[in-house]
Coordinates of C-alpha atoms (C1' of nucleotides) in Angstrom, one line a residue:
Chain A
M1 CA -7.5 38.8 9.8
T2 CA -9.7 35.4 7.2
N3 CA -13.7 35.3 8.4
L4 CA -13.7 31.6 8.5
S5 CA -13.3 30.0 11.5
T6 CA -9.6 28.9 12.2
T7 CA -11.6 25.7 14.0
S8 CA -12.0 22.9 10.6
D9 CA -8.1 24.2 10.4
D10 CA -6.7 23.1 13.8
I11 CA -8.7 19.9 13.0
L12 CA -7.1 19.1 9.9
A13 CA -3.8 20.0 11.3
C14 CA -4.0 18.1 14.6
A15 CA -5.1 14.7 12.1
R16 CA -2.3 15.6 10.0
S17 CA -0.1 14.7 12.5
L18 CA -2.0 12.3 13.9
I19 CA -1.5 10.6 10.3
I20 CA 1.9 10.9 10.9
A21 CA 1.9 9.4 13.6
G22 CA 0.3 6.4 12.9
G23 CA -1.9 6.4 9.7
Y24 CA -5.5 6.4 9.0
N25 CA -6.3 4.2 11.1
G26 CA -3.6 5.2 14.0
F27 CA -6.3 8.1 14.9
S28 CA -9.7 9.1 16.3
Y29 CA -12.3 11.6 15.9
A30 CA -12.2 11.2 19.8
D31 CA -8.3 12.0 19.6
I32 CA -8.9 15.6 18.1
A33 CA -11.3 16.8 20.2
E34 CA -9.3 15.5 23.1
V35 CA -6.6 17.8 21.3
V36 CA -8.1 21.1 19.7
G37 CA -10.5 20.9 23.1
I38 CA -14.5 20.2 21.2
R39 CA -16.4 17.9 20.9
K40 CA -16.7 14.7 19.1
A41 CA -19.6 15.3 18.0
S42 CA -18.4 19.0 16.5
I43 CA -16.4 17.5 14.7
H44 CA -18.8 16.5 12.2
H45 CA -19.8 19.2 11.9
H46 CA -16.7 20.5 10.1
F47 CA -16.7 16.6 8.6
P48 CA -19.1 15.3 7.9
S49 CA -17.3 11.7 7.7
K50 CA -13.3 10.5 8.0
V51 CA -13.3 10.0 4.8
D52 CA -13.9 13.9 4.1
L53 CA -11.6 14.9 6.6
V54 CA -9.0 12.6 5.5
R55 CA -10.0 13.2 1.9
T56 CA -10.1 17.6 2.8
L57 CA -6.2 17.1 4.5
V58 CA -4.4 14.8 1.5
F59 CA -6.3 17.5 -1.2
R60 CA -4.6 21.1 1.1
Y61 CA -1.6 18.6 1.4
R62 CA -1.2 18.0 -1.9
E63 CA -2.3 21.4 -3.5
E64 CA 0.9 22.6 -1.4
A65 CA 3.1 20.7 -2.3
R66 CA 2.4 21.2 -5.8
A67 CA 3.0 25.3 -5.1
G68 CA 6.4 24.4 -3.2
F69 CA 7.5 23.1 -6.2
A70 CA 6.4 25.7 -8.2
E71 CA 8.1 28.4 -5.5
L72 CA 11.1 25.9 -6.3
E73 CA 10.9 26.1 -9.6
R74 CA 10.9 30.4 -9.5
T75 CA 13.9 30.5 -6.7
A76 CA 16.3 27.4 -6.9
A77 CA 19.1 28.7 -9.1
D78 CA 19.1 24.7 -11.0
P79 CA 18.5 21.6 -10.6
R80 CA 20.6 20.6 -8.0
D81 CA 19.6 23.4 -5.5
Q82 CA 15.9 22.4 -6.6
L83 CA 17.4 18.8 -5.4
S84 CA 18.4 20.2 -2.0
S85 CA 16.1 22.9 -1.2
Y86 CA 13.8 20.3 -1.4
V87 CA 15.7 16.8 1.0
G88 CA 16.4 20.2 3.2
Y89 CA 13.2 21.2 3.5
W90 CA 12.3 17.5 4.6
E91 CA 15.6 17.3 6.9
K92 CA 14.2 20.6 8.8
C93 CA 11.2 18.6 9.2
I94 CA 12.9 15.6 10.9
A95 CA 15.1 17.2 12.6
D96 CA 12.7 19.8 14.2
A97 CA 9.7 17.0 14.6
S98 CA 7.2 19.3 12.8
A99 CA 6.3 16.8 10.5
P100 CA 9.2 14.0 10.2
F101 CA 7.1 12.0 7.4
C102 CA 5.4 12.7 4.3
V103 CA 1.9 12.2 5.3
C104 CA 0.5 10.4 1.2
A105 CA 4.1 8.1 1.6
L106 CA 2.5 7.2 5.4
L107 CA -1.3 6.2 3.6
A108 CA 0.4 4.6 1.2
S109 CA 2.0 2.3 2.8
E110 CA -2.0 1.2 4.0
L111 CA -3.2 1.8 0.7
P112 CA -5.1 -1.5 0.8
V113 CA -7.0 -0.8 3.3
L114 CA -7.3 2.9 2.6
P115 CA -11.2 4.5 1.7
A116 CA -11.1 4.5 -2.0
E117 CA -11.5 9.1 -2.2
V118 CA -8.3 8.7 0.3
A119 CA -6.7 6.3 -1.7
G120 CA -7.5 8.2 -4.8
E121 CA -5.8 11.6 -3.6
V122 CA -3.0 10.0 -2.4
R123 CA -2.2 8.3 -6.0
L124 CA -2.6 11.9 -7.1
H125 CA -0.1 12.9 -5.1
F126 CA 3.0 10.7 -6.0
E127 CA 2.5 11.1 -9.8
T128 CA 2.2 15.4 -8.7
L129 CA 5.2 14.2 -7.2
S130 CA 7.4 12.1 -9.6
E131 CA 6.5 14.0 -12.8
W132 CA 8.2 17.7 -11.1
L133 CA 11.2 15.2 -9.8
T134 CA 11.6 13.8 -13.3
S135 CA 11.2 17.4 -15.3
V136 CA 14.3 18.6 -13.2
F137 CA 15.8 16.0 -13.6
E138 CA 15.9 16.1 -17.3
R139 CA 17.1 19.5 -17.2
G140 CA 19.8 18.3 -15.0
A141 CA 20.3 16.2 -18.0
E142 CA 19.8 18.4 -20.4
V143 CA 22.1 21.4 -18.7
G144 CA 24.7 18.7 -18.0
I145 CA 24.6 19.7 -14.7
F146 CA 24.0 15.8 -13.9
R147 CA 25.4 12.7 -15.1
L148 CA 23.1 10.0 -15.2
S149 CA 23.6 6.4 -15.7
N150 CA 19.4 5.6 -16.3
P151 CA 17.1 7.3 -17.8
P152 CA 15.9 10.6 -15.8
Q153 CA 12.3 9.3 -15.1
A154 CA 14.3 6.2 -13.2
E155 CA 16.6 8.2 -11.8
A156 CA 13.4 10.1 -10.3
E157 CA 12.0 7.6 -9.2
A158 CA 15.2 6.2 -7.2
F159 CA 15.6 9.1 -6.0
M160 CA 12.3 10.2 -4.6
A161 CA 12.4 6.5 -2.9
A162 CA 15.4 7.0 -1.5
V163 CA 13.4 10.4 0.2
H164 CA 10.7 8.2 1.4
G165 CA 12.8 5.3 3.0
G166 CA 14.9 7.9 4.1
M167 CA 12.3 9.3 6.8
L168 CA 11.3 5.0 7.1
S169 CA 15.1 4.4 8.7
A170 CA 15.2 8.4 10.5
R171 CA 12.5 7.2 11.9
V172 CA 13.6 4.4 13.0
H173 CA 17.0 4.3 14.7
D174 CA 15.5 8.4 15.7
D175 CA 17.9 9.9 13.8
P176 CA 17.5 12.6 11.9
K177 CA 20.5 12.9 10.0
L178 CA 19.5 9.8 9.1
F179 CA 17.6 11.5 6.7
G180 CA 20.1 14.0 5.5
M181 CA 23.0 10.9 5.3
I182 CA 20.8 9.0 2.8
T183 CA 20.0 12.1 0.5
A184 CA 23.5 13.6 1.2
S185 CA 24.4 10.0 -0.6
M186 CA 21.9 10.0 -3.5
L187 CA 22.5 13.8 -4.9
D188 CA 26.5 12.9 -4.4
R189 CA 26.3 10.8 -6.9
L190 CA 24.6 12.9 -9.5
S191 CA 27.5 14.3 -10.8
N192 CA 30.1 11.8 -10.6
Chain B
M1 CA 4.6 -33.4 9.2
T2 CA 5.4 -32.1 12.6
N3 CA 3.6 -32.8 16.0
L4 CA 2.5 -29.1 15.8
S5 CA -0.7 -27.8 15.4
T6 CA -0.7 -26.0 12.2
T7 CA -3.3 -24.0 13.1
S8 CA -0.8 -21.3 15.6
D9 CA 1.1 -21.2 11.2
D10 CA -1.6 -20.6 10.1
I11 CA -3.1 -17.7 11.9
L12 CA 0.1 -16.1 11.7
A13 CA 0.5 -16.3 8.0
C14 CA -2.8 -14.4 7.1
A15 CA -1.8 -12.0 10.2
R16 CA 1.2 -11.5 8.5
S17 CA -0.2 -11.0 5.1
L18 CA -3.4 -8.3 6.9
I19 CA -0.5 -6.2 8.2
I20 CA 1.1 -6.6 4.9
A21 CA -1.9 -4.5 3.7
G22 CA -2.9 -2.6 6.3
G23 CA -0.9 -1.9 9.6
Y24 CA -1.0 -3.3 12.7
N25 CA -4.2 -1.1 13.2
G26 CA -5.5 -1.8 10.1
F27 CA -6.9 -5.5 11.3
S28 CA -8.6 -6.9 13.9
Y29 CA -9.2 -10.5 15.4
A30 CA -12.3 -10.9 14.1
D31 CA -10.8 -10.7 10.5
I32 CA -7.9 -13.5 11.5
A33 CA -10.9 -15.6 12.3
E34 CA -13.0 -15.5 9.0
V35 CA -9.5 -16.0 7.0
V36 CA -8.7 -19.0 8.9
G37 CA -12.2 -20.6 9.8
I38 CA -12.1 -20.0 13.5
R39 CA -13.7 -18.1 16.4
K40 CA -12.3 -15.5 17.6
A41 CA -11.8 -16.4 20.9
S42 CA -9.8 -19.0 19.2
I43 CA -6.9 -17.4 18.2
H44 CA -6.9 -15.7 22.4
H45 CA -5.7 -19.7 23.6
H46 CA -3.0 -19.4 20.1
F47 CA -1.8 -15.4 21.3
P48 CA -3.4 -14.5 24.2
S49 CA -3.3 -10.4 23.3
K50 CA -3.0 -9.1 19.7
V51 CA 0.6 -7.8 20.9
D52 CA 1.7 -10.8 21.4
L53 CA 0.5 -12.4 18.3
V54 CA 2.3 -9.7 16.2
R55 CA 5.3 -9.6 18.8
T56 CA 5.8 -14.0 17.4
L57 CA 4.9 -12.7 14.1
V58 CA 7.8 -10.0 13.3
F59 CA 10.4 -12.7 16.4
R60 CA 10.0 -15.1 13.0
Y61 CA 9.9 -12.5 10.5
R62 CA 13.2 -11.7 11.7
E63 CA 14.4 -15.0 11.8
E64 CA 13.6 -15.7 8.9
A65 CA 15.6 -12.6 7.3
R66 CA 18.5 -13.0 8.7
A67 CA 18.8 -17.1 7.8
G68 CA 17.9 -15.3 4.1
F69 CA 20.7 -13.1 4.5
A70 CA 23.3 -16.2 5.7
E71 CA 22.1 -18.1 2.9
L72 CA 22.8 -15.5 0.8
E73 CA 26.5 -14.8 2.3
R74 CA 26.6 -19.0 1.2
T75 CA 25.2 -19.3 -1.9
A76 CA 26.1 -15.5 -4.3
A77 CA 28.9 -15.6 -6.0
D78 CA 30.1 -11.9 -4.6
P79 CA 28.6 -8.8 -2.9
R80 CA 27.0 -7.4 -6.2
D81 CA 25.3 -10.7 -7.2
Q82 CA 24.3 -10.4 -3.8
L83 CA 22.8 -7.5 -3.8
S84 CA 20.5 -8.8 -7.0
S85 CA 19.5 -11.7 -5.2
Y86 CA 18.2 -9.9 -2.5
V87 CA 16.2 -7.5 -4.8
G88 CA 15.4 -10.2 -6.4
Y89 CA 13.9 -12.0 -4.0
W90 CA 11.9 -9.2 -3.2
E91 CA 10.8 -8.6 -7.2
K92 CA 9.1 -11.8 -6.8
C93 CA 7.5 -11.0 -4.0
I94 CA 6.1 -8.3 -5.0
A95 CA 5.6 -9.1 -8.7
D96 CA 3.4 -12.2 -7.2
A97 CA 1.8 -10.5 -4.4
S98 CA 2.6 -13.2 -1.7
A99 CA 4.2 -10.2 0.0
P100 CA 4.0 -6.8 -1.5
F101 CA 5.9 -5.2 1.6
C102 CA 8.3 -5.7 3.4
V103 CA 6.3 -6.5 7.1
C104 CA 8.6 -4.5 9.7
A105 CA 8.9 -1.3 7.1
L106 CA 5.0 -1.2 7.3
L107 CA 4.7 -1.3 11.0
A108 CA 8.2 0.9 11.2
S109 CA 6.1 3.8 9.8
E110 CA 3.2 3.5 12.2
L111 CA 6.3 3.1 14.5
P112 CA 5.2 5.9 16.9
V113 CA 1.8 4.3 17.7
L114 CA 3.0 0.6 17.8
P115 CA 3.2 -1.2 21.6
A116 CA 7.2 -0.9 22.4
E117 CA 7.2 -4.9 22.1
V118 CA 6.7 -4.3 18.7
A119 CA 8.3 -1.6 18.0
G120 CA 11.4 -3.0 19.6
E121 CA 11.2 -6.2 17.4
V122 CA 10.6 -3.8 14.6
R123 CA 14.1 -2.3 14.9
L124 CA 15.3 -5.2 15.4
H125 CA 15.3 -6.4 11.9
F126 CA 15.9 -2.6 10.7
E127 CA 19.0 -3.1 12.5
T128 CA 19.9 -6.7 11.1
L129 CA 19.1 -5.7 7.6
S130 CA 21.6 -2.1 7.5
E131 CA 24.9 -4.5 8.8
W132 CA 24.2 -7.0 6.6
L133 CA 23.7 -4.7 3.9
T134 CA 26.6 -2.7 5.4
S135 CA 28.9 -5.3 5.9
V136 CA 28.5 -6.4 1.7
F137 CA 29.0 -3.2 0.6
E138 CA 32.2 -3.0 2.1
R139 CA 33.0 -6.4 0.9
G140 CA 32.2 -4.6 -2.2
A141 CA 34.3 -2.0 -2.0
E142 CA 37.0 -3.8 -1.0
V143 CA 37.1 -6.3 -3.0
G144 CA 37.0 -3.2 -6.2
I145 CA 33.1 -4.6 -7.5
F146 CA 31.9 -1.2 -6.0
R147 CA 33.4 2.5 -6.6
L148 CA 31.5 3.7 -3.7
S149 CA 31.7 8.3 -3.7
N150 CA 30.8 7.7 -0.2
P151 CA 31.3 5.6 3.0
P152 CA 30.0 2.0 2.7
Q153 CA 27.4 2.4 5.2
A154 CA 25.8 5.0 3.4
E155 CA 25.6 3.6 0.3
A156 CA 23.7 1.0 2.2
E157 CA 22.0 2.4 3.9
A158 CA 20.8 5.0 0.4
F159 CA 20.1 1.0 -0.8
M160 CA 18.3 0.1 1.9
A161 CA 16.2 3.5 1.8
A162 CA 15.4 2.8 -2.5
V163 CA 14.6 -0.8 -1.2
H164 CA 11.3 0.7 1.2
G165 CA 10.9 3.2 -0.5
G166 CA 10.7 1.1 -4.3
M167 CA 8.1 -1.1 -2.2
L168 CA 6.3 1.7 -1.8
S169 CA 6.1 3.0 -5.2
A170 CA 5.2 -0.1 -6.9
R171 CA 2.1 0.0 -4.3
V172 CA 1.1 3.7 -5.3
H173 CA 1.4 2.3 -9.5
D174 CA 0.3 -1.0 -8.4
D175 CA 3.4 -2.1 -10.7
P176 CA 5.8 -4.8 -9.7
K177 CA 8.4 -3.3 -12.7
L178 CA 8.6 0.4 -11.2
F179 CA 10.5 -1.2 -7.6
G180 CA 12.8 -3.1 -10.6
M181 CA 13.2 -0.4 -12.5
I182 CA 14.0 1.4 -8.8
T183 CA 16.5 -1.1 -7.9
A184 CA 18.0 -1.7 -11.3
S185 CA 19.2 1.8 -11.1
M186 CA 20.4 1.6 -7.3
L187 CA 22.5 -1.8 -8.8
D188 CA 24.0 0.3 -11.9
R189 CA 25.4 2.8 -10.2
L190 CA 27.6 0.5 -8.1
S191 CA 30.3 -0.3 -10.5
N192 CA 29.9 3.4 -12.3
Chain C
dC1 C1' -6.8 -37.3 33.9
dG2 C1' -4.8 -33.5 31.9
dT3 C1' -4.1 -31.4 28.7
dT4 C1' -5.0 -29.2 24.1
dA5 C1' -7.8 -26.9 20.9
dC6 C1' -11.5 -25.7 20.1
dC7 C1' -16.2 -23.0 21.3
dT8 C1' -20.2 -20.7 23.2
dA9 C1' -21.0 -16.5 25.2
dC10 C1' -20.3 -12.3 27.1
dC11 C1' -18.1 -8.0 29.3
dT12 C1' -16.3 -2.8 28.5
dA13 C1' -14.3 0.1 26.0
dG14 C1' -14.1 3.0 21.9
dT15 C1' -15.5 3.7 16.6
dA16 C1' -18.0 6.6 13.5
dG17 C1' -21.9 8.7 13.0
dT18 C1' -26.7 10.7 14.4
dA19 C1' -30.8 13.5 16.8
dG20 C1' -31.7 17.1 18.6
dG21 C1' -31.0 21.7 20.7
dT22 C1' -28.6 25.9 21.9
dA23 C1' -26.7 30.7 22.1
dG24 C1' -24.3 34.1 19.2
dC25 C1' -24.7 36.6 15.1
dC26 C1' -25.5 38.5 10.7
dT27 C1' -29.3 40.4 7.4
dG28 C1' -34.1 42.3 5.9
dT29 C1' -38.3 44.3 6.9
dC30 C1' -41.6 47.4 8.9
Chain D
dG1 C1' -34.6 50.4 16.1
dA2 C1' -36.3 46.8 17.0
dC3 C1' -37.4 41.7 15.7
dA4 C1' -38.5 37.5 13.0
dG5 C1' -35.5 33.9 10.7
dG6 C1' -32.4 31.6 8.9
dC7 C1' -27.2 31.1 9.7
dT8 C1' -23.2 28.9 12.1
dA9 C1' -20.2 26.4 15.7
dC10 C1' -21.2 24.1 19.5
dC11 C1' -23.2 21.1 22.9
dT12 C1' -25.2 16.3 25.3
dA13 C1' -27.2 12.6 24.4
dC14 C1' -27.5 8.5 22.2
dT15 C1' -27.1 4.7 18.6
dA16 C1' -25.3 1.2 16.1
dC17 C1' -21.6 -1.7 15.7
dT18 C1' -16.3 -3.1 16.2
dA19 C1' -12.1 -3.8 19.1
dG20 C1' -10.0 -7.0 22.3
dG21 C1' -10.2 -9.7 25.7
dT22 C1' -12.1 -13.4 29.3
dA23 C1' -15.2 -17.2 31.7
dG24 C1' -16.1 -21.3 31.3
dG25 C1' -17.9 -25.8 29.4
dT26 C1' -16.5 -29.8 25.7
dA27 C1' -14.6 -32.8 23.2
dA28 C1' -11.1 -35.5 21.8
dC29 C1' -6.7 -38.0 22.8
dG30 C1' -2.1 -39.5 24.3

DNA sequence: CGTTACCTACCTAGTAGTAGGTAGCCTGTC
DNA sequence: GACAGGCTACCTACTACTAGGTAGGTAACG
């Protein structure tokens, strides 16, 4: 049991799901206060400003993602396995509605109106993600598991784009399986 | 010269670019008023509520898109040409920053917090788009121009997802060429 | 004379954020 | 062991400002 209060974690978790639903301007301190069961002013005690809150939130998200990639490097058997574990993770998040969208993908869409500090964190996540995917595609091509018609970086970027666009399509059609269909189609082509 | 005032068109055009930048909750009547050079209250004369404004805007956007697809059906030589004209259109919009994001893709990301009327319009656009893309892929497969490893619908959805995700990546990296790289990678695979 | 397009002036509700207070809990010191 | 000081986590009550929206007036025009 940690000696740190769980309230700030509750605030972060709540803010995360509110951002996933409607982005940076889609929620307020009042919304969080109601869900967490705390007064608006008390949130300012934990996070002086909204920028502090969201910057912290994205920073943690980024660290979690990085840890997830490291975990996949250790556990997954080969590049193909790594990719399908990655999309499988998202399929689960979308299907059980626990996190039906990537926080950073959502924030990225409103990047021009985001406070600079938040925008910077979002950009860093995209770099982390595209670097990891590129390394996976490179390894897959080297080992001969993937047959790529384009440079690994281009394939990785296209794959990443399809994942983010897939989240969007699944949201619009309110159909988690659509995400699976799209990512499966992307994975299929890697060895044909 | 049309006998309709141009002010309401100015308002719509302004709102469109504001939505492209930051979504539904990312702009206000005050923002529009300042750009168009009119008072806030005067916008309510043309569009009683924000929902009216955005619903109208998305409806027109949807009609424009539909007209664009019809145009491509008439002018483009074959399915491959249609797809590359489609992505070429977006490449231009992104490169000259005239409309660096699809209005409906952006609104779709905040779908859960969107007013129902607007959400409905957005969903209709996605249907229009995925139906057209599916028909293009079907025709391409029939004629033998495309060699698909998955059903046309799955390929169309993956293509559409990559286009939307590509806009996101181009925005994050502030690099219009990234969109071209991603879509080129998608097009390449259709005949390999 | 009615309609259109705009205006000023306003309203209510909500926004992020602040000031200042209180209750509980450690911790160091006599 | 008692107690003072400081710290954390919360509170009520507020500020300044912005949001979308309204009431009612005016000037131009067919």
